[in-house]
């Protein structure tokens, strides 16, 4: 029903008040031809209008007018809708990894990522819906970029064109029939892969039965597509039964290890092809305490129920070889074909890609890259060795892989640039005291020293106006923007200065290249930090940040003075608590309150041991 007719119907039924919220007020009012008696508000006003309507007597209606984000993405793929010029990028040095942008946008393209300086957030460009709602996150790390006119945003493809006849055929004769389960995330093309297979089978005169169980793309819901391909006319319809799967194609390992899916696997007959890419859930995006499960455990859960398992990081291969992660599922299809468990030919699959008509050349290449990767290594170990290096699979804080002295030296150097040599020496002295105390109880353990080195640095390098300016000028970040979007791309930072916020300014400022001069001035003024001339230092949040440093140093002295082998684990847990102090302004204030409660509880436990 058209929006205007729906509203007329509601008025006729005696509704007291109607509000329409939308992502584009002008478009909604113009297209729906709404009268002046209908209130149309930006989606940013949705919660405010909900609260207002709650106080209105009688029946009230709130209508949200916005096209489904997943549908927008599909239309853009097919050229049926224009794509915005701008892209959103996060400066990860400025980012605190607090998750507020995920809360504000409710978007799974806002993904957590591990970096040298801890958990941060990145915008997953391949799945981004380009509605820019993440910019509402209370954080100065966001940058919008207009790419070069001839630049395809993302990573430049690195692979040469692969010819189909250069890839060896799969081992053995192809089967006459197969039962296949494809598992992934809603809105990423899982159903399309099933349709490609069904089309290819039909082209070769085979019969197909399929069943798609779709999830909510916005929530990262699981999608399951079951296919039964056979030369027989009669195929029993419905889902795959227990231990009946011949080929298990998993693009999301979290969904792939769901017990419901694992039941269809068989040690006798199932070949599994699994992507090791980390696709976070909605809870992981907004809850900084949640970590992605170890892929080795998920791989084992699948491999124990399969006759053979092939593993590869399809997202990373698609990004680095083809320039876009959108091709990862077709790449997975190529790897699945190369296992020899598909009852269709590669020629038929490539003809099905032609029929689909979307980005034909790169989808052909994705299919062949997957074949080539699987042909090169048909075991988990070989596939992992042959795959491109996964730059995000290593959490920097993994103490078994981090050299403590390198960690300290890197942070000392950064604190010198942050403030001064004297400031860095305070850090170095405190960490050396912790190291010495830990050596007294154990020559082998460095857990406490590593935790102290990480989190004293985190608290000392708090991100005030001077530090945001310094990190905004980071040459590494600028070179990464040039690599992804072109040397002539235009970048705009989005800032909400605390002083202007205090004066009542509600929205962020969008600042172009001209503001670089102001950043240089602010960076040069960082030597004033903490002095009587530090105008920014008088605000509540800055006084709190300076106080947290002193609090933490006192805590470290307390635990090291009474450190024993019995309370060592509790001391490490206390030293790691500042990891939860994330975000800016109110987000940070809330996290500090939580941190102080946790410190009090653990110190009480420490004293009792």
Tab-separated table of N, CA and C in Angstrom, residues 6-105:
chain	number	residue	atom	x	y	z
A	6	UNK	N	-1.920	4.664	3.033
A	6	UNK	CA	-1.862	4.082	4.372
A	6	UNK	C	-2.183	5.132	5.430
A	7	UNK	N	-1.622	6.317	5.267
A	7	UNK	CA	-1.858	7.387	6.242
A	7	UNK	C	-3.316	7.828	6.220
A	8	UNK	N	-3.893	7.968	5.014
A	8	UNK	CA	-5.317	8.330	4.915
A	8	UNK	C	-6.189	7.298	5.612
A	9	UNK	N	-5.852	6.031	5.437
A	9	UNK	CA	-6.616	4.957	6.068
A	9	UNK	C	-6.526	5.041	7.593
A	10	UNK	N	-5.334	5.349	8.091
A	10	UNK	CA	-5.154	5.454	9.541
A	10	UNK	C	-5.920	6.644	10.116
A	11	UNK	N	-5.901	7.782	9.392
A	11	UNK	CA	-6.686	8.934	9.849
A	11	UNK	C	-8.166	8.572	9.907
A	12	UNK	N	-8.627	7.851	8.879
A	12	UNK	CA	-10.043	7.477	8.813
A	12	UNK	C	-10.455	6.574	9.971
A	13	UNK	N	-9.500	5.816	10.501
A	13	UNK	CA	-9.801	4.914	11.609
A	13	UNK	C	-9.693	5.596	12.969
A	14	UNK	N	-9.396	6.898	12.959
A	14	UNK	CA	-9.423	7.650	14.203
A	14	UNK	C	-8.127	7.721	14.969
A	15	UNK	N	-6.998	7.533	14.289
A	15	UNK	CA	-5.699	7.636	14.962
A	15	UNK	C	-5.470	9.069	15.440
A	16	UNK	N	-4.910	9.204	16.625
A	16	UNK	CA	-4.715	10.537	17.217
A	16	UNK	C	-3.569	11.309	16.568
A	17	UNK	N	-2.490	10.625	16.278
A	17	UNK	CA	-1.309	11.315	15.746
A	17	UNK	C	-0.494	10.335	14.910
A	18	UNK	N	0.099	10.846	13.827
A	18	UNK	CA	0.941	10.029	12.948
A	18	UNK	C	2.247	10.770	12.709
A	19	UNK	N	3.348	10.054	12.846
A	19	UNK	CA	4.667	10.600	12.538
A	19	UNK	C	5.354	9.664	11.552
A	20	UNK	N	5.973	10.238	10.526
A	20	UNK	CA	6.766	9.463	9.575
A	20	UNK	C	8.225	9.845	9.773
A	21	UNK	N	9.076	8.863	10.049
A	21	UNK	CA	10.521	9.105	10.085
A	21	UNK	C	11.137	8.497	8.835
A	22	UNK	N	12.214	9.097	8.362
A	22	UNK	CA	12.785	8.675	7.089
A	22	UNK	C	14.257	9.050	7.018
A	23	UNK	N	14.983	8.390	6.131
A	23	UNK	CA	16.383	8.748	5.911
A	23	UNK	C	16.511	9.932	4.963
A	24	UNK	N	15.410	10.320	4.298
A	24	UNK	CA	15.426	11.446	3.362
A	24	UNK	C	14.076	12.156	3.443
A	25	UNK	N	14.004	13.209	4.235
A	25	UNK	CA	12.731	13.901	4.479
A	25	UNK	C	12.157	14.464	3.189
A	26	UNK	N	12.996	15.096	2.375
A	26	UNK	CA	12.504	15.715	1.145
A	26	UNK	C	11.933	14.672	0.198
A	27	UNK	N	12.642	13.539	0.041
A	27	UNK	CA	12.160	12.483	-0.859
A	27	UNK	C	10.824	11.918	-0.400
A	28	UNK	N	10.712	11.635	0.889
A	28	UNK	CA	9.476	11.040	1.405
A	28	UNK	C	8.289	11.975	1.220
A	29	UNK	N	8.477	13.255	1.533
A	29	UNK	CA	7.363	14.193	1.404
A	29	UNK	C	6.980	14.394	-0.061
A	30	UNK	N	7.968	14.396	-0.938
A	30	UNK	CA	7.689	14.626	-2.356
A	30	UNK	C	7.053	13.408	-3.016
A	31	UNK	N	7.659	12.224	-2.811
A	31	UNK	CA	7.167	11.020	-3.482
A	31	UNK	C	5.818	10.576	-2.948
A	32	UNK	N	5.613	10.697	-1.642
A	32	UNK	CA	4.354	10.239	-1.058
A	32	UNK	C	3.269	11.306	-1.130
A	33	UNK	N	3.653	12.550	-1.505
A	33	UNK	CA	2.699	13.655	-1.594
A	33	UNK	C	1.919	13.801	-0.287
A	34	UNK	N	2.665	13.888	0.780
A	34	UNK	CA	2.047	13.966	2.097
A	34	UNK	C	1.578	15.383	2.386
A	35	UNK	N	0.466	15.480	3.061
A	35	UNK	CA	-0.088	16.771	3.420
A	35	UNK	C	0.638	17.384	4.598
A	36	UNK	N	0.319	18.637	4.871
A	36	UNK	CA	0.966	19.354	5.968
A	36	UNK	C	0.570	18.819	7.344
A	37	UNK	N	-0.529	18.037	7.388
A	37	UNK	CA	-0.978	17.517	8.672
A	37	UNK	C	-0.165	16.310	9.133
A	38	UNK	N	0.764	15.842	8.286
A	38	UNK	CA	1.597	14.695	8.627
A	38	UNK	C	2.995	15.191	9.000
A	39	UNK	N	3.448	14.795	10.164
A	39	UNK	CA	4.783	15.172	10.624
A	39	UNK	C	5.816	14.230	10.015
A	40	UNK	N	6.787	14.784	9.283
A	40	UNK	CA	7.862	13.990	8.691
A	40	UNK	C	9.174	14.426	9.331
A	41	UNK	N	9.878	13.469	9.917
A	41	UNK	CA	11.113	13.768	10.629
A	41	UNK	C	12.259	12.907	10.110
A	42	UNK	N	13.474	13.380	10.318
A	42	UNK	CA	14.658	12.576	10.007
A	42	UNK	C	14.705	11.369	10.934
A	43	UNK	N	15.327	10.299	10.456
A	43	UNK	CA	15.434	9.093	11.286
A	43	UNK	C	16.215	9.352	12.569
A	44	UNK	N	17.025	10.412	12.569
A	44	UNK	CA	17.758	10.751	13.789
A	44	UNK	C	16.816	11.159	14.918
A	45	UNK	N	15.586	11.543	14.553
A	45	UNK	CA	14.605	11.975	15.547
A	45	UNK	C	13.710	10.834	16.005
A	46	UNK	N	13.975	9.607	15.554
A	46	UNK	CA	13.056	8.499	15.803
A	46	UNK	C	12.806	8.275	17.296
A	47	UNK	N	13.856	8.165	18.082
A	47	UNK	CA	13.676	7.901	19.512
A	47	UNK	C	12.957	9.055	20.197
A	48	UNK	N	13.278	10.275	19.785
A	48	UNK	CA	12.635	11.439	20.385
A	48	UNK	C	11.135	11.443	20.089
A	49	UNK	N	10.783	11.096	18.850
A	49	UNK	CA	9.370	11.057	18.471
A	49	UNK	C	8.637	9.911	19.163
A	50	UNK	N	9.320	8.791	19.354
A	50	UNK	CA	8.704	7.694	20.099
A	50	UNK	C	8.333	8.144	21.508
A	51	UNK	N	9.247	8.854	22.146
A	51	UNK	CA	8.985	9.339	23.506
A	51	UNK	C	7.834	10.337	23.518
A	52	UNK	N	7.770	11.193	22.500
A	52	UNK	CA	6.681	12.180	22.448
A	52	UNK	C	5.335	11.502	22.235
A	53	UNK	N	5.293	10.543	21.302
A	53	UNK	CA	4.033	9.853	21.020
A	53	UNK	C	3.530	9.076	22.233
A	54	UNK	N	4.448	8.626	23.070
A	54	UNK	CA	4.041	7.874	24.258
A	54	UNK	C	3.204	8.727	25.203
A	55	UNK	N	3.371	10.041	25.127
A	55	UNK	CA	2.619	10.935	26.015
A	55	UNK	C	1.317	11.433	25.392
A	56	UNK	N	1.060	11.080	24.130
A	56	UNK	CA	-0.163	11.514	23.439
A	56	UNK	C	-1.299	10.552	23.761
A	57	UNK	N	-2.451	11.083	24.085
A	57	UNK	CA	-3.600	10.234	24.393
A	57	UNK	C	-4.138	9.581	23.125
A	58	UNK	N	-4.671	8.387	23.271
A	58	UNK	CA	-5.243	7.678	22.140
A	58	UNK	C	-4.205	6.878	21.376
A	59	UNK	N	-4.644	6.329	20.239
A	59	UNK	CA	-3.771	5.508	19.402
A	59	UNK	C	-2.881	6.408	18.553
A	60	UNK	N	-1.576	6.163	18.592
A	60	UNK	CA	-0.628	6.907	17.762
A	60	UNK	C	0.146	5.927	16.886
A	61	UNK	N	0.622	6.423	15.761
A	61	UNK	CA	1.328	5.573	14.799
A	61	UNK	C	2.635	6.239	14.395
A	62	UNK	N	3.707	5.455	14.404
A	62	UNK	CA	4.991	5.909	13.875
A	62	UNK	C	5.357	5.012	12.697
A	63	UNK	N	5.561	5.607	11.540
A	63	UNK	CA	5.921	4.869	10.324
A	63	UNK	C	7.348	5.243	9.942
A	64	UNK	N	8.179	4.241	9.746
A	64	UNK	CA	9.546	4.519	9.283
A	64	UNK	C	9.648	4.172	7.804
A	65	UNK	N	9.991	5.161	6.998
A	65	UNK	CA	10.057	5.004	5.545
A	65	UNK	C	11.518	4.971	5.104
A	66	UNK	N	12.022	3.777	4.843
A	66	UNK	CA	13.402	3.627	4.382
A	66	UNK	C	13.545	2.279	3.699
A	67	UNK	N	14.152	2.279	2.543
A	67	UNK	CA	14.317	1.024	1.817
A	67	UNK	C	15.311	0.122	2.537
A	68	UNK	N	15.055	-1.182	2.470
A	68	UNK	CA	15.930	-2.173	3.084
A	68	UNK	C	17.357	-1.993	2.574
A	69	UNK	N	18.309	-1.964	3.507
A	69	UNK	CA	19.711	-1.745	3.143
A	69	UNK	C	20.237	-2.854	2.247
A	70	UNK	N	19.846	-4.103	2.534
A	70	UNK	CA	20.303	-5.217	1.706
A	70	UNK	C	19.752	-5.095	0.288
A	71	UNK	N	18.500	-4.628	0.179
A	71	UNK	CA	17.910	-4.453	-1.154
A	71	UNK	C	18.615	-3.338	-1.916
A	72	UNK	N	18.992	-2.282	-1.209
A	72	UNK	CA	19.768	-1.218	-1.850
A	72	UNK	C	21.068	-1.767	-2.417
A	73	UNK	N	21.729	-2.607	-1.623
A	73	UNK	CA	23.002	-3.167	-2.063
A	73	UNK	C	22.812	-4.019	-3.307
A	74	UNK	N	21.735	-4.799	-3.340
A	74	UNK	CA	21.465	-5.635	-4.514
A	74	UNK	C	21.216	-4.766	-5.748
A	75	UNK	N	20.456	-3.693	-5.579
A	75	UNK	CA	20.160	-2.810	-6.714
A	75	UNK	C	21.430	-2.145	-7.233
A	76	UNK	N	22.313	-1.761	-6.320
A	76	UNK	CA	23.560	-1.133	-6.753
A	76	UNK	C	24.431	-2.112	-7.523
A	77	UNK	N	24.440	-3.379	-7.096
A	77	UNK	CA	25.190	-4.399	-7.823
A	77	UNK	C	24.699	-4.520	-9.256
A	78	UNK	N	23.383	-4.394	-9.424
A	78	UNK	CA	22.774	-4.577	-10.741
A	78	UNK	C	22.674	-3.282	-11.535
A	79	UNK	N	23.200	-2.184	-10.974
A	79	UNK	CA	23.146	-0.913	-11.665
A	79	UNK	C	21.774	-0.284	-11.688
A	80	UNK	N	20.880	-0.703	-10.794
A	80	UNK	CA	19.516	-0.180	-10.760
A	80	UNK	C	19.386	1.007	-9.815
A	81	UNK	N	20.438	1.313	-9.087
A	81	UNK	CA	20.421	2.437	-8.153
A	81	UNK	C	21.808	3.055	-8.132
A	82	UNK	N	21.836	4.371	-8.088
A	82	UNK	CA	23.127	5.054	-8.060
A	82	UNK	C	23.850	4.786	-6.743
A	83	UNK	N	25.169	4.776	-6.810
A	83	UNK	CA	25.998	4.546	-5.632
A	83	UNK	C	26.587	5.869	-5.167
A	84	UNK	N	26.468	6.213	-3.882
A	84	UNK	CA	27.059	7.462	-3.386
A	84	UNK	C	28.548	7.541	-3.691
A	85	UNK	N	29.020	8.755	-3.903
A	85	UNK	CA	30.429	8.949	-4.236
A	85	UNK	C	31.343	8.676	-3.045
A	86	UNK	N	30.871	8.985	-1.862
A	86	UNK	CA	31.727	8.926	-0.673
A	86	UNK	C	31.813	7.526	-0.074
A	87	UNK	N	32.933	7.280	0.609
A	87	UNK	CA	33.125	6.074	1.402
A	87	UNK	C	33.500	6.501	2.825
A	88	UNK	N	33.192	5.652	3.778
A	88	UNK	CA	33.533	5.934	5.175
A	88	UNK	C	34.724	5.075	5.577
A	89	UNK	N	35.697	5.693	6.218
A	89	UNK	CA	36.893	5.003	6.696
A	89	UNK	C	37.118	5.415	8.148
A	90	UNK	N	37.699	4.518	8.922
A	90	UNK	CA	38.029	4.820	10.318
A	90	UNK	C	39.543	4.901	10.476
A	91	UNK	N	39.999	5.988	11.061
A	91	UNK	CA	41.409	6.107	11.435
A	91	UNK	C	41.604	5.276	12.700
A	92	UNK	N	42.217	4.110	12.557
A	92	UNK	CA	42.268	3.160	13.666
A	92	UNK	C	43.158	3.611	14.816
A	93	UNK	N	44.076	4.527	14.571
A	93	UNK	CA	44.866	5.040	15.694
A	93	UNK	C	44.000	5.921	16.597
A	94	UNK	N	43.045	6.618	16.023
A	94	UNK	CA	42.157	7.465	16.827
A	94	UNK	C	41.034	6.646	17.445
A	95	UNK	N	40.600	5.621	16.744
A	95	UNK	CA	39.508	4.767	17.213
A	95	UNK	C	39.852	4.139	18.560
A	96	UNK	N	38.845	4.056	19.436
A	96	UNK	CA	39.004	3.440	20.755
A	96	UNK	C	38.420	2.034	20.805
A	97	UNK	N	37.780	1.602	19.720
A	97	UNK	CA	37.172	0.275	19.711
A	97	UNK	C	36.045	0.132	20.715
A	98	UNK	N	35.317	1.225	20.982
A	98	UNK	CA	34.297	1.197	22.037
A	98	UNK	C	32.993	0.562	21.578
A	99	UNK	N	32.750	0.503	20.266
A	99	UNK	CA	31.529	-0.105	19.752
A	99	UNK	C	30.362	0.849	19.625
A	100	UNK	N	30.552	2.144	19.949
A	100	UNK	CA	29.417	3.070	19.894
A	100	UNK	C	28.905	3.261	18.473
A	101	UNK	N	29.800	3.226	17.486
A	101	UNK	CA	29.346	3.365	16.093
A	101	UNK	C	28.466	2.186	15.697
A	102	UNK	N	28.764	1.000	16.235
A	102	UNK	CA	27.916	-0.158	15.983
A	102	UNK	C	26.564	-0.026	16.644
A	103	UNK	N	26.550	0.551	17.854
A	103	UNK	CA	25.281	0.778	18.553
A	103	UNK	C	24.425	1.771	17.776
A	104	UNK	N	25.041	2.857	17.305
A	104	UNK	CA	24.294	3.900	16.608
A	104	UNK	C	23.784	3.442	15.245
A	105	UNK	N	24.576	2.654	14.539
A	105	UNK	CA	24.213	2.269	13.170
A	105	UNK	C	23.508	0.929	13.085
